Coordinates of C-alpha atoms and ligand atoms in Angstrom, one line a residue:
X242 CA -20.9 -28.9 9.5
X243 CA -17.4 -28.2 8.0
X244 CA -14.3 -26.7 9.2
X245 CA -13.3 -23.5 7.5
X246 CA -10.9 -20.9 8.0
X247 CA -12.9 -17.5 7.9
X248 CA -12.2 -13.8 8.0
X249 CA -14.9 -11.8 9.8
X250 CA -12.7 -8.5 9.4
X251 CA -9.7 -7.7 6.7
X252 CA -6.1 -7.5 8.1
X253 CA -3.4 -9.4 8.7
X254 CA -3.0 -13.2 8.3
X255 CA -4.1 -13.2 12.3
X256 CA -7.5 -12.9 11.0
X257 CA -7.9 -16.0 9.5
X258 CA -9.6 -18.4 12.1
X259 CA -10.6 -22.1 11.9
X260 CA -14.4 -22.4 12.9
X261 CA -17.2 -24.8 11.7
X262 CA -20.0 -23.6 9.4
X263 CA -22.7 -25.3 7.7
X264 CA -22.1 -26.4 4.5
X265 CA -26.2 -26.8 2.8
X266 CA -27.4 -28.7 0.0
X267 CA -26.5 -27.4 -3.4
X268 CA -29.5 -24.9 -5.3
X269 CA -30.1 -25.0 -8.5
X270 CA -27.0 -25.0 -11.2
X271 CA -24.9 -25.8 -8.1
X272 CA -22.9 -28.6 -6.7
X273 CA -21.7 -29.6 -3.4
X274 CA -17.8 -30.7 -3.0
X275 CA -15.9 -32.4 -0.9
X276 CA -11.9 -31.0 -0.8
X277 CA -9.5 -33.5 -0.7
X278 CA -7.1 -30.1 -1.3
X279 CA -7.4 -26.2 -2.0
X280 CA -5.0 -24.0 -3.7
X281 CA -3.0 -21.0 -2.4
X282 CA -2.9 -18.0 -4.5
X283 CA -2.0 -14.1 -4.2
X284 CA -5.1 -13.1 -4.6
X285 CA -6.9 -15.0 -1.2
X286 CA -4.4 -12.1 0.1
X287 CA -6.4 -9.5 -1.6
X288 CA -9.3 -11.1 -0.4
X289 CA -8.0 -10.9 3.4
X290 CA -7.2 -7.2 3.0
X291 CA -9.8 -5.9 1.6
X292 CA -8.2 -5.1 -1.8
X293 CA -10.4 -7.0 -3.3
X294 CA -13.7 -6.3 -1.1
X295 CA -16.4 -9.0 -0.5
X296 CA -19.5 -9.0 2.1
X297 CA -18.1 -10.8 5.4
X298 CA -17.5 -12.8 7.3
X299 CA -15.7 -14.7 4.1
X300 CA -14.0 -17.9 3.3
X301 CA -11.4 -16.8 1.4
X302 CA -9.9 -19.2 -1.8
X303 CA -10.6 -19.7 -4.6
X304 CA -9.3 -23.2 -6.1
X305 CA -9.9 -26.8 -4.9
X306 CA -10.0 -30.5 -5.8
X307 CA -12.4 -33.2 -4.5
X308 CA -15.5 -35.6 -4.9
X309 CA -19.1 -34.0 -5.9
X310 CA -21.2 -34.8 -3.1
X311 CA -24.2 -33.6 -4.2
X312 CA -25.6 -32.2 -7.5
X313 CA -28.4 -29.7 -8.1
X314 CA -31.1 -29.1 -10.2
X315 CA -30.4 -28.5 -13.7
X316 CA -26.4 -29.9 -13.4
X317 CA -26.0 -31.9 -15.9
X318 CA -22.2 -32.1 -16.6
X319 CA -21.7 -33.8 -13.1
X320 CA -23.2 -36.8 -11.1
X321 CA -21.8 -37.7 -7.9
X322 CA -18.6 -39.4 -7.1
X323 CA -16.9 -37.4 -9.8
X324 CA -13.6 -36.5 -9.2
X325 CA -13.3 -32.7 -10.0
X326 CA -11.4 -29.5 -9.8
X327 CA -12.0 -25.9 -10.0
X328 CA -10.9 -22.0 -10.3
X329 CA -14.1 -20.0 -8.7
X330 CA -14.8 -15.9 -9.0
X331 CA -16.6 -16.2 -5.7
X332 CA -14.5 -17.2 -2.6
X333 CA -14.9 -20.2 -0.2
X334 CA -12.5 -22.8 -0.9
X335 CA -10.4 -22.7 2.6
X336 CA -13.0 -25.2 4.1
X337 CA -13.4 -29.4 3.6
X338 CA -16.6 -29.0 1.8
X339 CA -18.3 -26.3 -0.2
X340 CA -21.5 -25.4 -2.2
X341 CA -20.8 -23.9 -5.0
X342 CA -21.6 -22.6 -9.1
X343 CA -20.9 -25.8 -11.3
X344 CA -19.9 -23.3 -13.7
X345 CA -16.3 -23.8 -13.0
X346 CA -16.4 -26.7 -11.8
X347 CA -14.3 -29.9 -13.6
X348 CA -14.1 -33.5 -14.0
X349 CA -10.3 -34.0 -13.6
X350 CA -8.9 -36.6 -15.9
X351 CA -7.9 -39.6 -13.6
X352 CA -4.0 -39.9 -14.0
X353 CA -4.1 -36.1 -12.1
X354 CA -4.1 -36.1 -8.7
X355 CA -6.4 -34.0 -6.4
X356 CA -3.3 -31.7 -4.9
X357 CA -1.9 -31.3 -8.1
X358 CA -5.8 -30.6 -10.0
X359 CA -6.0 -28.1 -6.4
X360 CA -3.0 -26.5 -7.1
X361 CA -3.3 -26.1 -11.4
X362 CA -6.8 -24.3 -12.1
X363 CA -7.1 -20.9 -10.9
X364 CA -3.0 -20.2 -12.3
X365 CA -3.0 -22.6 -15.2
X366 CA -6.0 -21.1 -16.6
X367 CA -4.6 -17.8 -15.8
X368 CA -1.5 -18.9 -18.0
X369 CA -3.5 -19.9 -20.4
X370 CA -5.8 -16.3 -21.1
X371 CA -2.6 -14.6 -20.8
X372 CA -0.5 -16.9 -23.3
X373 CA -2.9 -17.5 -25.4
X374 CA -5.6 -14.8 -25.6
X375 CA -3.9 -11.7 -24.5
X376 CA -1.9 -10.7 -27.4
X377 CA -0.5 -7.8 -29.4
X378 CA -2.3 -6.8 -32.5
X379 CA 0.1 -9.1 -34.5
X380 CA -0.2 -11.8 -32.2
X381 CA 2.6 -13.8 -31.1
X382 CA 4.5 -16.2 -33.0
X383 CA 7.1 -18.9 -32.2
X384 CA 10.6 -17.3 -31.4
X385 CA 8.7 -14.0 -30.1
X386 CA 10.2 -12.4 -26.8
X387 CA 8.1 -11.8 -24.1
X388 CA 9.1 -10.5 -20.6
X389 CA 6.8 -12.1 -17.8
X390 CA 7.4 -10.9 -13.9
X391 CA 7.5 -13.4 -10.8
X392 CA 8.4 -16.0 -12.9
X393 CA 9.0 -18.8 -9.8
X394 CA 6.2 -18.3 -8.5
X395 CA 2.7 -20.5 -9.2
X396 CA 1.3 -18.5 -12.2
X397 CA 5.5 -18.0 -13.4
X398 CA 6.2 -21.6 -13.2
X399 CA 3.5 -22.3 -15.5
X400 CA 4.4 -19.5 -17.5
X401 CA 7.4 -20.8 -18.3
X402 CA 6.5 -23.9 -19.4
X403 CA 3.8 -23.2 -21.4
X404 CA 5.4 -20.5 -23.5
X405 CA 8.2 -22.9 -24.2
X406 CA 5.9 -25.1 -25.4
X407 CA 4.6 -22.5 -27.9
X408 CA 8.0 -21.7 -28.9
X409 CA 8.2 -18.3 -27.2
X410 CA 11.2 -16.7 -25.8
X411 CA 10.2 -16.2 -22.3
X412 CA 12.5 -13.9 -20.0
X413 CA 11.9 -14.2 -16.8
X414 CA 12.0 -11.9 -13.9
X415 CA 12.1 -13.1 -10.1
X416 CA 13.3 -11.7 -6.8
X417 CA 16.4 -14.3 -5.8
X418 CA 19.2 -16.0 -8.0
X419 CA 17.8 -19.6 -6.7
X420 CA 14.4 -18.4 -8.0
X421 CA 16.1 -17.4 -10.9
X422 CA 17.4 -20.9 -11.4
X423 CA 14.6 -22.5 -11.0
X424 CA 12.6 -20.4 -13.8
X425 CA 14.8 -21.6 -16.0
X426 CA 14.8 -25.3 -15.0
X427 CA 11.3 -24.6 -15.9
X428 CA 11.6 -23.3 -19.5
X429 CA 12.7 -20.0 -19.0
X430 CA 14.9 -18.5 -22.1
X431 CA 16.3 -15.9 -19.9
X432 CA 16.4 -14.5 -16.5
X433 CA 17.0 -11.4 -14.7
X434 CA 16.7 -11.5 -10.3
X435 CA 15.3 -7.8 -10.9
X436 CA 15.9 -7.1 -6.9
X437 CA 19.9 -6.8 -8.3
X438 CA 19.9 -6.1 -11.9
X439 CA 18.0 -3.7 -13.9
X440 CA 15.8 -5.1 -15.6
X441 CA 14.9 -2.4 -18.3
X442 CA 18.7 -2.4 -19.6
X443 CA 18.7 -6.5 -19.5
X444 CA 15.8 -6.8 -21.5
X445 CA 16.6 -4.0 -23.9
X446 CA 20.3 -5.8 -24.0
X447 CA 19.0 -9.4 -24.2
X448 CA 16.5 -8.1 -27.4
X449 CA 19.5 -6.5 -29.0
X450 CA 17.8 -3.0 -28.1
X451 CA 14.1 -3.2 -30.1
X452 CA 12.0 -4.6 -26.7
X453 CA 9.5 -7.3 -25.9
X454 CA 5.9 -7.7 -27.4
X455 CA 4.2 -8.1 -24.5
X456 CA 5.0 -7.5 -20.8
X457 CA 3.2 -9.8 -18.5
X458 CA 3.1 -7.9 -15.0
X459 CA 1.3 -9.2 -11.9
X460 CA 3.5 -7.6 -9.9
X461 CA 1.9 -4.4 -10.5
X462 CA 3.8 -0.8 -8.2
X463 CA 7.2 -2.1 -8.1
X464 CA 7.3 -2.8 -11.9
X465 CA 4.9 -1.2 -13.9
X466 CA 7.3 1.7 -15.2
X467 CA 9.9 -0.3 -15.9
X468 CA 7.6 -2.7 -17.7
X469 CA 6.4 -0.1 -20.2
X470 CA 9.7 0.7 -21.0
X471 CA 10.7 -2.9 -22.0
X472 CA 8.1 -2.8 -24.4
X473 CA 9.0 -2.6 -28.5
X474 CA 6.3 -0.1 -30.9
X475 CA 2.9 -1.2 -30.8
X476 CA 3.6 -3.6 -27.6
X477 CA 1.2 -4.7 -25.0
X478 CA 1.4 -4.2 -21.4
X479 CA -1.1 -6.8 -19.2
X480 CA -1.0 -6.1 -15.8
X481 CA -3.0 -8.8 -14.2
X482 CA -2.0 -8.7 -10.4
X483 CA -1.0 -6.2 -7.7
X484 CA 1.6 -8.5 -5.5
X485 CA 3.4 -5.7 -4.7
X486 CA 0.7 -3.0 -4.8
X487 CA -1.7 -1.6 -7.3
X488 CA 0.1 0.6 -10.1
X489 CA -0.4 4.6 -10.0
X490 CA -3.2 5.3 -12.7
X491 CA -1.4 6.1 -16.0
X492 CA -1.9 8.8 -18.3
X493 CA -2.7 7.7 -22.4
X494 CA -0.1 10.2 -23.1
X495 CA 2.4 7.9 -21.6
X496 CA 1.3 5.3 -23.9
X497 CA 1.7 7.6 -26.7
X498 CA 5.4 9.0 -26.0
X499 CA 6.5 5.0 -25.7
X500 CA 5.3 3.9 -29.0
X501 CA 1.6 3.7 -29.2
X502 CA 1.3 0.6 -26.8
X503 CA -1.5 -0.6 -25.7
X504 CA -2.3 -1.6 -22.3
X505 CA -4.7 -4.4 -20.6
X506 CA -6.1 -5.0 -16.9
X507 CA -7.2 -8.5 -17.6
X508 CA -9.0 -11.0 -15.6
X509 CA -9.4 -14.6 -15.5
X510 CA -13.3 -14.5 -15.2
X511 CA -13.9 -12.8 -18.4
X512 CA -12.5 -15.3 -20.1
X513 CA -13.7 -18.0 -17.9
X514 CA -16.8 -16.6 -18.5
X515 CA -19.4 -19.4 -19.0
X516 CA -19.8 -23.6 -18.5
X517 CA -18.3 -23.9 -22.4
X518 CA -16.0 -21.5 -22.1
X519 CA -14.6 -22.7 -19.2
X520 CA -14.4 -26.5 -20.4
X521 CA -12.5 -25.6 -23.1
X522 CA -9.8 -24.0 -21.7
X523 CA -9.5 -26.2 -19.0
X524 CA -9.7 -28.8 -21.5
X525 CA -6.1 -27.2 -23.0
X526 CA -5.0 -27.4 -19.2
X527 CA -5.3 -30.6 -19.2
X528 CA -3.6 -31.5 -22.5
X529 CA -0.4 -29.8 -21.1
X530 CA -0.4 -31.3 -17.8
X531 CA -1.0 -34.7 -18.9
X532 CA 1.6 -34.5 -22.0
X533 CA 4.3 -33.7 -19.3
X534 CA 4.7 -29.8 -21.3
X535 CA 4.4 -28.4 -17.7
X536 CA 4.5 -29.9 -14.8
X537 CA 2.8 -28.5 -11.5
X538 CA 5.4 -27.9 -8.9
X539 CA 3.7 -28.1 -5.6
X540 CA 6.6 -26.9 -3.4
X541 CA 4.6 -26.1 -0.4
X542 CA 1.8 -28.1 1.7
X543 CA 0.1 -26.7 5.0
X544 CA -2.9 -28.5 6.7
X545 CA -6.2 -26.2 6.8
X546 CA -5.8 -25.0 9.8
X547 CA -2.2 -23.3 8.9
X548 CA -3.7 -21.2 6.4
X549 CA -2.7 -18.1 7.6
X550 CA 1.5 -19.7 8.0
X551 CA 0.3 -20.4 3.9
X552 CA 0.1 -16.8 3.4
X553 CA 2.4 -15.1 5.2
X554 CA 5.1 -17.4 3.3
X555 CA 3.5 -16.6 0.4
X556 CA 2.9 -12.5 1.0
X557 CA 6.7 -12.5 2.2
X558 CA 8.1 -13.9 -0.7
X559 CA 9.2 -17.4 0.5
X560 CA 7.3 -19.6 -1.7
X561 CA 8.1 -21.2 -5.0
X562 CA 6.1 -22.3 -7.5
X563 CA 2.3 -23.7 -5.7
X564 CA 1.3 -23.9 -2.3
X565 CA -1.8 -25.9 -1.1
X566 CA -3.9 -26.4 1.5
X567 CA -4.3 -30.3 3.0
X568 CA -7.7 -31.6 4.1
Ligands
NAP784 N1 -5.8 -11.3 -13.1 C1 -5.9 -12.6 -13.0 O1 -6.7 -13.2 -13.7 C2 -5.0 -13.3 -12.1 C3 -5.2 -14.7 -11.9 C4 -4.3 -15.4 -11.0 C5 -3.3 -14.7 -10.5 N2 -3.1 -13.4 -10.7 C6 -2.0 -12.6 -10.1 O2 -0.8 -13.3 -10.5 C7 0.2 -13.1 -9.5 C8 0.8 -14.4 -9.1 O3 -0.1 -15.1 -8.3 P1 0.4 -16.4 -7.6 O4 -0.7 -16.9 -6.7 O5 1.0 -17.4 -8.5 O6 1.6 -15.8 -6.6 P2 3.2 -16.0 -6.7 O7 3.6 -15.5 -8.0 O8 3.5 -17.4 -6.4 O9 3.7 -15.0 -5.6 C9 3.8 -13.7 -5.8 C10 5.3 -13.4 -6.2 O10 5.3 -12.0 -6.5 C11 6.6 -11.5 -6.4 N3 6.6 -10.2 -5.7 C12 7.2 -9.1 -6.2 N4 7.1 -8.1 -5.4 C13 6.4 -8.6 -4.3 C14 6.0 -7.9 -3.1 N5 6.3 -6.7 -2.8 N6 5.3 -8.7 -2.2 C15 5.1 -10.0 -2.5 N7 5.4 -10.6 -3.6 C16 6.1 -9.9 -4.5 C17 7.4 -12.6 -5.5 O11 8.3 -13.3 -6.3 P3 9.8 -12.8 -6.4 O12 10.4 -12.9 -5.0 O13 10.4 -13.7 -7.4 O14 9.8 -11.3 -6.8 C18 6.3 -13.5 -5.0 O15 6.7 -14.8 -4.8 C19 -0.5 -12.3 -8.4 O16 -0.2 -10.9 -8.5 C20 -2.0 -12.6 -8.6 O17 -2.8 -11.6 -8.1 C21 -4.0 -12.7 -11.5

């Protein structure tokens, strides 16, 4: 038996509940893990509202680090004892052990420790699809602009880092001027707290009028016009996240009367798609971390059992950078 914190309805963060569940022996292709943390992330909201429906009752999460327990037939990248981390399409992390895929699952280099490998895969492998494999036609290239939403937040922090790294001109959007700050303390080239400026004329002012190549939007409702219109000719809108709502559908035409732009609904799991696949861009994850090119800022740490305090900071817009959960 395990303690988990489970949803057996969607609503508010009152339905998340500690209980104990039986944890199993890993099938084949699967692994059992032992958390010694689990990460936080917008979309374990989705998960509790039904957004994003899946059968219940559910464990929601989707990221953790720990020790492999057990290994089952056919696994052959992990024995155990390893210490490992992973980003998982199917929920279930919010517990102190799980059964799951090995798929996704990582051996995380030993100078990273198990909050910060709990609190890195599911957004630093997001970073990295967005920054490096959702591009415009022409790709990007180093001195590029490129307007990315939310940027204090887990997946911003990152963001910020990484595309500094790669040279790119990152302005940053974020709801607070402390949150502002702290984007760019984290790389940021620019920032605009869009909850008092408008960000359409700052970007459009900051690119001397031609636009950003790509917009990277998980805020989704609150933004998504605005973010098409901060776009140059031939630009790309990626709208990867809803955290204020899902955006209205859009008509091609719209795409048209703005400059031929093309638009993306991307998801971490395409990419993310298979054992190799997966390695590999973890594999560039690591690189980054470990050179000290970003650096995971774990601003927030609940024990289990305060998962639902975890996301209502996180849902009401108190939370910088990562949160995880203790186990
Ligand atoms: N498609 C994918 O593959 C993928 C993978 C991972 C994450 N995501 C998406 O990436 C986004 C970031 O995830 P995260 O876990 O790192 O969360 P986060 O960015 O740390 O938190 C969400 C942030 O969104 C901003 N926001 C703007 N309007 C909001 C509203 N009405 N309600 C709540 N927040 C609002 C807030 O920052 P400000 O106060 O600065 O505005 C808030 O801190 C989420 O939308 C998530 O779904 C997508």
């Amino acid at each position: 038996m395990t303690k988990a914190i489970q949803i057996t309805e969607y609503g508010g963060p009152e339905v998340l509940r500690l209980v104990d569940v039986e944890v199993g022996a890993p099938g084949p292709g699967e692994v059992r893990v032992r958390h010694r943390a689990c990460g936080i992330n917008f979309i374990d909201i989705y998960q509790r509202t039904g957004l994003y429906a899946n059968p219940l009752p559910l464990i929601p999460g989707g990221e953790g680090a720990g020790v492999v327990e057990a290994v089952g037939a056919g696994v052959t990248h992990l024995g155990v004892g390893d210490r490992v981390a992973y980003a998982a399409p199917r929920p279930g992390s919010y517990c102190e052990a799980r059964v799951l895929d090995a798929t996704h699952v990582c051996r995380l280099p030993d100078d990273i420790d198990f909050d910060t490998g709990a609190a890195m895969m599911l957004k630093g492998l997001t970073v990295n699809y967005l920054l490096r494999r959702t591009l415009p036609v022409e790709g990007l290239a180093p001195g590029d602009a490129v307007l990315f939403h939310a940027a204090a937040g887990g997946v911003g922090l990152i963001a910020c880092q990484w595309a500094k790294a790669l040279g790119l001109e990152l302005i940053g959007t974020a709801g607070s001027d402390e949150k502002c700050a702290l984007a760019k303390e984290y790389g940021a080239a620019h920032v605009i707290n869009y909850r008092r400026e408008d960000f359409v004329a700052r970007v459009r002012e900051i690119t001397g009028g031609k636009g950003v190549k790509v917009v990277y939007d998980s805020v989704g409702k609150d933004t998504f016009d605005g973010s098409l219109a901060c776009l140059r000719p031939f630009g790309l809108m990626a709208v990867f996240g809803n955290s204020s709502g899902p955006p209205a559908p859009v008509a091609p035409a719209t795409l048209a009367a703005k400059g031929s732009l093309y638009l993306t609904r991307p998801t971490l799991f395409t990419h993310a798609s298979t054992r190799e696949r997966t390695q590999a861009m973890a594999d560039e994850l690591f690189e980054v971390v470990r050179s000290g090119a970003v650096r995971i800022r774990i601003a927030q740490r609940y024990p289990l059992a305060q998962a639902a305090q975890a996301q209502r900071d996180l849902e009401a817009r108190r939370t910088t950078g990562c949160s995880v959960l203790t186990v």
